[in-house]
Amino acid sequence: MNVSQKLFISQKECFDAIIRSVIYDIKKSTGKAKQLRQLQGFSYQRTMANGVRTTTTISEVTPNEVYQFETATSVNKHITTYSIVATSETTCEVTYNEKMESDKTMRKLNDMIVGFLFGFFRKKRARNLLRAIEQSVINESKAKKTKAETEAKIEG
């Protein structure tokens, strides 16, 4: 599944928002605080909302451009990639790619059928995720601006 979306935030802002989320997830799952330079190759286990135990491995981190991770369960592996390209100083195009790999033939067939049947909903979920990243950055920027204006009034 491949979804591309133009976001009205900079390439760096988008990448930073994704990485903040990743670092939060790692801290929540492992109790360990990680920095950007420590992420590539890092693996950790977590329990998904449906109770399935997974192993997540961060396979690629290219600052401001690519974030890729693999989530492995006992039956398959999901490879998720965020590719971010600047379209201007204040906008970017994000491509969200999700691929599923399975070992067994029946599992592959099942994954194809489920992917086809639920593809629309998965694409919609991916678009909503990208919009949520954009909105989070915009809201954070507004909050910082409001705080700075308030502090300026207090000082003035």
XYZ file of N, CA, C and O in Angstrom:
624
model
N 0.843 -1.172 0.000
C 0.000 0.000 0.000
C 0.888 1.234 0.000
O 1.847 1.323 0.752
N 0.555 2.155 -0.844
C 1.334 3.368 -1.006
C 0.403 4.576 -0.964
O -0.560 4.628 -1.714
N 0.680 5.540 -0.066
C -0.131 6.754 0.040
C 0.811 7.950 0.048
O 1.740 8.003 0.853
N 0.565 8.902 -0.850
C 1.348 10.144 -0.871
C 0.428 11.300 -0.531
O -0.719 11.337 -0.973
N 0.960 12.245 0.232
C 0.148 13.382 0.652
C 1.036 14.619 0.813
O 2.128 14.544 1.363
N 0.523 15.746 0.326
C 1.214 17.021 0.529
C 0.812 17.545 1.903
O -0.368 17.575 2.249
N 1.815 17.931 2.679
C 1.568 18.492 4.002
C 2.077 19.930 4.034
O 3.102 20.249 3.428
N 1.371 20.772 4.759
C 1.730 22.182 4.847
C 2.586 22.453 6.076
O 2.305 23.339 6.884
N 3.628 21.643 6.188
C 4.680 21.802 7.198
C 5.998 21.488 6.496
O 5.995 20.870 5.434
N 7.099 21.923 7.089
C 8.386 21.691 6.430
C 8.797 20.218 6.542
O 8.290 19.469 7.389
N 9.717 19.844 5.687
C 10.256 18.485 5.695
C 10.833 18.153 7.072
O 10.566 17.089 7.629
N 11.596 19.064 7.641
C 12.212 18.847 8.950
C 11.154 18.711 10.043
O 11.250 17.840 10.907
N 10.140 19.573 10.021
C 9.079 19.504 11.026
C 8.359 18.154 10.974
O 8.062 17.559 12.009
N 8.111 17.669 9.780
C 7.435 16.380 9.606
C 8.307 15.252 10.154
O 7.844 14.423 10.945
N 9.556 15.221 9.749
C 10.472 14.173 10.214
C 10.610 14.211 11.734
O 10.533 13.173 12.402
N 10.786 15.404 12.284
C 10.933 15.542 13.735
C 9.700 15.037 14.483
O 9.818 14.396 15.531
N 8.512 15.291 13.948
C 7.273 14.827 14.587
C 7.205 13.298 14.588
O 6.824 12.684 15.590
N 7.595 12.680 13.472
C 7.611 11.214 13.397
C 8.597 10.649 14.415
O 8.268 9.727 15.166
N 9.794 11.212 14.462
C 10.832 10.698 15.367
C 10.444 10.915 16.831
O 10.685 10.039 17.668
N 9.818 12.041 17.155
C 9.345 12.249 18.543
C 8.372 11.140 18.941
O 8.433 10.612 20.051
N 7.496 10.776 18.019
C 6.533 9.711 18.272
C 7.233 8.367 18.473
O 6.871 7.594 19.363
N 8.236 8.097 17.655
C 9.000 6.843 17.757
C 9.712 6.775 19.105
O 9.657 5.757 19.804
N 10.372 7.859 19.475
C 11.113 7.900 20.742
C 10.157 7.721 21.917
O 10.461 7.005 22.874
N 8.979 8.321 21.837
C 7.960 8.152 22.878
C 7.518 6.690 22.967
O 7.397 6.135 24.055
N 7.283 6.060 21.821
C 6.859 4.662 21.784
C 7.922 3.750 22.392
O 7.604 2.836 23.166
N 9.176 4.004 22.068
C 10.271 3.202 22.626
C 10.326 3.374 24.135
O 10.437 2.394 24.883
N 10.235 4.605 24.608
C 10.274 4.887 26.054
C 9.110 4.192 26.767
O 9.285 3.580 27.825
N 7.925 4.261 26.164
C 6.741 3.645 26.754
C 6.863 2.112 26.786
O 6.451 1.477 27.747
N 7.446 1.534 25.724
C 7.546 0.078 25.614
C 8.708 -0.514 26.395
O 8.613 -1.635 26.886
N 9.824 0.229 26.477
C 11.038 -0.346 27.072
C 11.515 0.371 28.335
O 12.342 -0.172 29.064
N 11.054 1.601 28.525
C 11.560 2.397 29.634
C 12.879 3.074 29.302
O 13.441 3.802 30.110
N 13.403 2.851 28.085
C 14.686 3.419 27.671
C 14.468 4.685 26.848
O 13.627 4.713 25.958
N 15.249 5.713 27.157
C 15.204 6.949 26.373
C 16.264 6.840 25.278
O 17.424 6.550 25.556
N 15.850 7.042 24.042
C 16.775 6.958 22.903
C 16.853 8.297 22.201
O 15.938 9.102 22.267
N 17.991 8.506 21.518
C 18.173 9.702 20.709
C 18.186 9.295 19.241
O 18.382 8.119 18.916
N 18.004 10.249 18.354
C 17.940 9.987 16.922
C 19.103 9.117 16.446
O 18.904 8.133 15.748
N 20.309 9.447 16.851
C 21.492 8.720 16.369
C 21.539 7.274 16.853
O 22.287 6.459 16.327
N 20.734 6.922 17.850
C 20.718 5.564 18.402
C 19.611 4.694 17.801
O 19.516 3.515 18.139
N 18.788 5.244 16.944
C 17.603 4.527 16.483
C 17.871 3.440 15.440
O 17.332 2.343 15.542
N 18.678 3.741 14.416
C 18.863 2.771 13.333
C 19.428 1.471 13.873
O 20.430 1.447 14.574
N 18.741 0.367 13.554
C 19.152 -0.960 14.017
C 18.582 -1.354 15.365
O 18.700 -2.510 15.787
N 17.947 -0.424 16.063
C 17.390 -0.710 17.387
C 16.141 -1.575 17.265
O 15.288 -1.338 16.419
N 16.035 -2.607 18.109
C 14.863 -3.484 18.146
C 14.262 -3.462 19.541
O 14.996 -3.381 20.527
N 12.942 -3.562 19.590
C 12.256 -3.640 20.878
C 10.942 -4.379 20.707
O 10.433 -4.506 19.600
N 10.448 -4.897 21.817
C 9.178 -5.618 21.775
C 8.092 -4.747 22.375
O 8.346 -3.957 23.278
N 6.886 -4.953 21.840
C 5.735 -4.232 22.373
C 4.482 -5.067 22.136
O 4.461 -5.965 21.304
N 3.450 -4.725 22.877
C 2.169 -5.406 22.719
C 1.222 -4.459 21.997
O 1.025 -3.325 22.419
N 0.642 -4.945 20.906
C -0.269 -4.139 20.107
C -1.619 -4.041 20.807
O -1.895 -4.764 21.765
N -2.478 -3.175 20.302
C -3.809 -2.962 20.894
C -4.639 -4.248 20.926
O -5.437 -4.445 21.828
N -4.410 -5.142 19.957
C -5.168 -6.396 19.916
C -4.539 -7.506 20.768
O -4.984 -8.647 20.738
N -3.472 -7.161 21.515
C -2.836 -8.123 22.413
C -1.703 -8.916 21.795
O -1.035 -9.694 22.484
N -1.441 -8.754 20.502
C -0.369 -9.487 19.837
C 0.985 -8.885 20.214
O 1.169 -7.673 20.188
N 1.930 -9.752 20.574
C 3.289 -9.326 20.921
C 4.102 -9.216 19.628
O 4.103 -10.146 18.822
N 4.767 -8.098 19.418
C 5.546 -7.873 18.200
C 6.973 -7.456 18.526
O 7.262 -7.007 19.633
N 7.837 -7.625 17.539
C 9.190 -7.091 17.624
C 9.323 -6.038 16.538
O 9.086 -6.318 15.357
N 9.668 -4.839 16.940
C 9.846 -3.738 15.997
C 11.337 -3.457 15.864
O 12.037 -3.312 16.872
N 11.810 -3.407 14.622
C 13.208 -3.105 14.335
C 13.257 -1.900 13.416
O 12.617 -1.888 12.359
N 13.998 -0.892 13.835
C 14.144 0.326 13.021
C 15.258 0.047 12.020
O 16.414 -0.131 12.396
N 14.888 -0.015 10.744
C 15.847 -0.443 9.731
C 16.535 0.705 8.989
O 17.630 0.524 8.472
N 15.898 1.874 8.928
C 16.549 3.003 8.257
C 16.093 4.320 8.853
O 14.901 4.547 9.045
N 17.073 5.168 9.130
C 16.804 6.528 9.585
C 17.746 7.449 8.820
O 18.944 7.435 9.045
N 17.181 8.191 7.890
C 17.942 9.204 7.154
C 17.323 10.544 7.534
O 16.193 10.827 7.122
N 18.028 11.346 8.365
C 17.428 12.584 8.873
C 16.735 13.416 7.800
O 17.276 13.656 6.723
N 15.493 13.796 8.144
C 14.620 14.642 7.330
C 14.138 13.991 6.031
O 13.407 14.628 5.276
N 14.509 12.730 5.772
C 14.132 12.118 4.502
C 13.392 10.789 4.633
O 12.351 10.613 4.013
N 13.939 9.838 5.413
C 13.373 8.487 5.459
C 13.361 7.947 6.878
O 14.339 8.103 7.623
N 12.244 7.326 7.226
C 12.145 6.548 8.459
C 11.469 5.235 8.079
O 10.377 5.239 7.516
N 12.159 4.111 8.356
C 11.608 2.799 8.019
C 11.764 1.853 9.192
O 12.793 1.851 9.866
N 10.711 1.054 9.414
C 10.774 0.052 10.468
C 10.043 -1.208 10.049
O 9.200 -1.182 9.153
N 10.418 -2.314 10.689
C 9.778 -3.600 10.446
C 9.122 -4.050 11.738
O 9.726 -3.965 12.806
N 7.894 -4.525 11.626
C 7.189 -5.070 12.775
C 6.910 -6.534 12.481
O 6.192 -6.856 11.528
N 7.500 -7.415 13.275
C 7.370 -8.850 13.046
C 6.470 -9.486 14.108
O 6.595 -9.190 15.300
N 5.566 -10.330 13.645
C 4.739 -11.143 14.533
C 5.092 -12.602 14.254
O 5.961 -12.888 13.420
N 4.399 -13.506 14.887
C 4.678 -14.925 14.653
C 4.222 -15.376 13.262
O 4.668 -16.411 12.778
N 3.353 -14.611 12.603
C 2.827 -15.043 11.302
C 3.276 -14.202 10.113
O 3.255 -14.684 8.988
N 3.664 -12.939 10.321
C 4.100 -12.126 9.188
C 4.956 -10.949 9.643
O 5.205 -10.764 10.831
N 5.380 -10.174 8.650
C 6.216 -9.007 8.924
C 5.670 -7.838 8.109
O 5.383 -7.969 6.930
N 5.506 -6.691 8.769
C 5.080 -5.453 8.107
C 6.304 -4.553 7.992
O 7.030 -4.359 8.969
N 6.509 -4.017 6.808
C 7.590 -3.057 6.596
C 6.928 -1.726 6.271
O 6.163 -1.614 5.310
N 7.190 -0.722 7.107
C 6.563 0.589 6.948
C 7.652 1.627 6.691
O 8.650 1.671 7.407
N 7.431 2.447 5.672
C 8.409 3.473 5.303
C 7.722 4.822 5.149
O 6.677 4.923 4.501
N 8.310 5.839 5.763
C 7.913 7.226 5.539
C 9.036 7.864 4.728
O 10.173 7.911 5.187
N 8.722 8.351 3.536
C 9.692 9.086 2.715
C 9.187 10.519 2.615
O 8.038 10.744 2.233
N 10.059 11.463 2.933
C 9.650 12.865 2.996
C 10.507 13.678 2.022
O 11.730 13.615 2.073
N 9.833 14.424 1.147
C 10.527 15.256 0.167
C 10.018 16.682 0.322
O 8.803 16.913 0.332
N 10.936 17.629 0.430
C 10.544 19.037 0.522
C 10.013 19.493 -0.829
O 10.618 19.223 -1.864
N 8.861 20.172 -0.810
C 8.329 20.753 -2.046
C 8.509 22.277 -2.040
O 8.424 22.907 -3.082
N 8.732 22.838 -0.849
C 9.089 24.247 -0.672
C 9.666 24.352 0.740
O 9.823 23.341 1.417
N 9.946 25.563 1.193
C 10.457 25.735 2.561
C 9.433 25.343 3.616
O 9.788 24.935 4.721
N 8.159 25.474 3.279
C 7.107 25.258 4.275
C 6.152 24.108 3.946
O 5.163 23.921 4.642
N 6.455 23.362 2.882
C 5.610 22.216 2.537
C 6.477 21.008 2.187
O 7.659 21.151 1.843
N 5.859 19.848 2.285
C 6.564 18.625 1.919
C 5.570 17.606 1.377
O 4.365 17.752 1.548
N 6.094 16.600 0.731
C 5.280 15.483 0.251
C 5.765 14.254 1.003
O 6.955 13.934 1.001
N 4.840 13.589 1.670
C 5.165 12.394 2.433
C 4.564 11.191 1.727
O 3.388 11.203 1.369
N 5.379 10.188 1.524
C 4.887 8.925 0.977
C 4.973 7.889 2.087
O 6.041 7.659 2.649
N 3.817 7.331 2.410
C 3.703 6.284 3.423
C 3.552 4.981 2.664
O 2.629 4.817 1.865
N 4.477 4.048 2.876
C 4.426 2.772 2.197
C 4.402 1.662 3.239
O 5.212 1.661 4.164
N 3.457 0.757 3.074
C 3.320 -0.365 4.005
C 3.285 -1.644 3.183
O 2.494 -1.769 2.254
N 4.170 -2.561 3.522
C 4.262 -3.820 2.792
C 4.210 -4.962 3.797
O 4.784 -4.864 4.880
N 3.520 -6.031 3.432
C 3.406 -7.187 4.304
C 4.110 -8.369 3.663
O 3.943 -8.614 2.468
N 4.890 -9.087 4.468
C 5.566 -10.284 3.993
C 5.176 -11.450 4.885
O 5.138 -11.323 6.100
N 4.904 -12.590 4.249
C 4.563 -13.809 4.980
C 5.384 -14.960 4.431
O 5.751 -14.970 3.251
N 5.636 -15.956 5.262
C 6.418 -17.115 4.846
C 5.562 -18.162 4.138
O 5.955 -18.708 3.129
N 4.402 -18.424 4.645
C 3.572 -19.518 4.142
C 2.652 -19.053 3.012
O 2.138 -17.937 3.005
N 2.409 -19.928 2.058
C 1.590 -19.627 0.884
C 0.165 -19.241 1.264
O -0.377 -18.261 0.745
N -0.447 -19.981 2.165
C -1.824 -19.665 2.573
C -1.887 -18.310 3.278
O -2.837 -17.559 3.098
N -0.888 -17.999 4.067
C -0.841 -16.707 4.758
C -0.707 -15.589 3.726
O -1.336 -14.545 3.837
N 0.131 -15.801 2.700
C 0.295 -14.799 1.637
C -1.030 -14.550 0.927
O -1.401 -13.404 0.665
N -1.740 -15.635 0.614
C -3.031 -15.526 -0.049
C -4.023 -14.767 0.843
O -4.722 -13.869 0.377
N -4.059 -15.125 2.103
C -4.931 -14.446 3.067
C -4.588 -12.955 3.150
O -5.480 -12.104 3.139
N -3.301 -12.641 3.219
C -2.863 -11.242 3.292
C -3.298 -10.464 2.049
O -3.715 -9.309 2.142
N -3.212 -11.105 0.871
C -3.629 -10.442 -0.366
C -5.127 -10.161 -0.362
O -5.556 -9.057 -0.729
N -5.917 -11.131 0.068
C -7.369 -10.960 0.100
C -7.763 -9.873 1.095
O -8.527 -8.967 0.778
N -7.206 -9.950 2.295
C -7.503 -8.949 3.327
C -7.035 -7.573 2.873
O -7.744 -6.577 3.033
N -5.838 -7.515 2.258
C -5.314 -6.245 1.748
C -6.220 -5.636 0.704
O -6.465 -4.433 0.698
N -6.749 -6.472 -0.181
C -7.659 -5.990 -1.213
C -8.973 -5.506 -0.600
O -9.457 -4.426 -0.915
N -9.542 -6.310 0.299
C -10.833 -5.976 0.891
C -10.784 -4.744 1.788
O -11.702 -3.945 1.810
N -9.691 -4.605 2.531
C -9.598 -3.506 3.482
C -8.651 -2.397 3.036
O -8.362 -1.476 3.789
N -8.174 -2.477 1.786
C -7.222 -1.501 1.263
C -7.708 -0.065 1.369
O -6.956 0.825 1.763
N -8.973 0.173 1.040
C -9.532 1.523 1.118
C -9.425 2.066 2.538
O -9.013 3.205 2.751
N -9.792 1.245 3.526
C -9.770 1.687 4.923
C -8.335 1.900 5.423
O -8.076 2.837 6.178
N -7.420 1.070 4.966
C -6.023 1.231 5.371
C -5.427 2.493 4.772
O -4.676 3.204 5.428
N -5.794 2.796 3.518
C -5.307 4.034 2.894
C -5.889 5.256 3.600
O -5.198 6.240 3.835
N -7.165 5.156 3.955
C -7.814 6.257 4.673
C -7.135 6.463 6.032
O -6.891 7.597 6.450
N -6.816 5.366 6.715
C -6.128 5.440 8.007
C -4.751 6.099 7.841
O -4.354 6.949 8.638
N -4.032 5.733 6.772
C -2.715 6.317 6.518
C -2.830 7.818 6.237
O -2.042 8.618 6.754
N -3.820 8.215 5.443
C -4.025 9.647 5.164
C -4.347 10.410 6.445
O -3.860 11.517 6.664
N -5.203 9.813 7.269
C -5.553 10.447 8.548
C -4.331 10.570 9.455
O -4.180 11.573 10.157
N -3.472 9.573 9.432
C -2.242 9.618 10.217
C -1.357 10.774 9.757
O -0.847 11.545 10.573
N -1.201 10.921 8.454
C -0.375 12.007 7.918
C -0.976 13.370 8.246
O -0.255 14.307 8.618
N -2.302 13.484 8.157
C -2.957 14.750 8.527
C -2.775 15.044 10.020
O -2.626 16.198 10.413
N -2.808 13.996 10.833
C -2.622 14.175 12.285
C -1.210 14.661 12.593
O -1.013 15.503 13.481
N -0.225 14.155 11.864
C 1.158 14.634 12.035
C 1.213 16.122 11.697
O 1.765 16.927 12.452
N 0.625 16.490 10.554
C 0.602 17.890 10.122
C -0.085 18.766 11.169
O 0.446 19.803 11.579
N -1.248 18.353 11.646
C -2.011 19.148 12.611
C -1.259 19.274 13.941
O -1.281 20.337 14.571
N -0.581 18.221 14.342
C 0.205 18.253 15.575
C 1.304 19.317 15.498
O 1.502 20.092 16.434
N 1.994 19.356 14.373
C 3.062 20.351 14.183
C 2.481 21.756 14.167
O 3.012 22.673 14.802
N 1.377 21.939 13.470
C 0.739 23.262 13.388
C 0.287 23.718 14.777
O 0.539 24.859 15.176
N -0.357 22.839 15.527
C -0.822 23.183 16.880
C 0.340 23.500 17.808
O 0.265 24.438 18.604
N 1.420 22.740 17.701
C 2.602 22.984 18.527
C 3.213 24.344 18.202
O 3.607 25.097 19.097
N 3.252 24.683 16.926
C 3.790 25.966 16.490
C 2.934 27.125 17.007
O 3.459 28.136 17.489
N 1.616 26.968 16.930
C 0.704 28.002 17.445
C 0.877 28.184 18.946
O 0.877 29.310 19.448
N 1.026 27.071 19.677
C 1.189 27.141 21.131
C 2.484 27.875 21.497
O 2.501 28.692 22.417
N 3.567 27.595 20.756
C 4.846 28.282 21.010
C 4.721 29.778 20.739
O 5.229 30.599 21.490
N 4.026 30.120 19.648
C 3.853 31.531 19.285
C 3.033 32.254 20.357
O 3.389 33.357 20.782
N 1.959 31.636 20.818
C 1.106 32.225 21.855
C 1.896 32.419 23.148
O 1.797 33.464 23.798
N 2.701 31.425 23.502
C 3.512 31.507 24.718
C 4.520 32.649 24.614
O 4.693 33.425 25.552
N 5.160 32.772 23.453
C 6.141 33.843 23.256
C 5.479 35.215 23.320
O 6.025 36.154 23.928
N 4.280 35.332 22.741
C 3.556 36.605 22.785
C 3.157 36.958 24.218
O 3.248 38.115 24.626
N 2.726 35.972 24.977
C 2.331 36.187 26.372
C 3.536 36.626 27.195
O 3.432 37.566 28.013
N 4.664 35.951 26.981
C 5.886 36.311 27.719
C 6.346 37.721 27.354
O 6.813 38.472 28.202
N 6.185 38.097 26.085
C 6.576 39.438 25.632
C 5.705 40.510 26.276
O 6.203 41.575 26.658
N 4.407 40.227 26.434
C 3.508 41.184 27.071
C 3.853 41.340 28.549
O 3.783 42.448 29.086
N 4.205 40.255 29.202
C 4.553 40.285 30.627
C 5.829 41.109 30.841
O 5.925 41.910 31.760
N 6.812 40.905 29.944
C 8.084 41.622 30.047
C 7.926 43.090 29.692
O 8.672 43.933 30.185
N 6.988 43.383 28.790
C 6.823 44.744 28.264
C 5.973 45.554 29.127
O 6.045 46.432 29.821
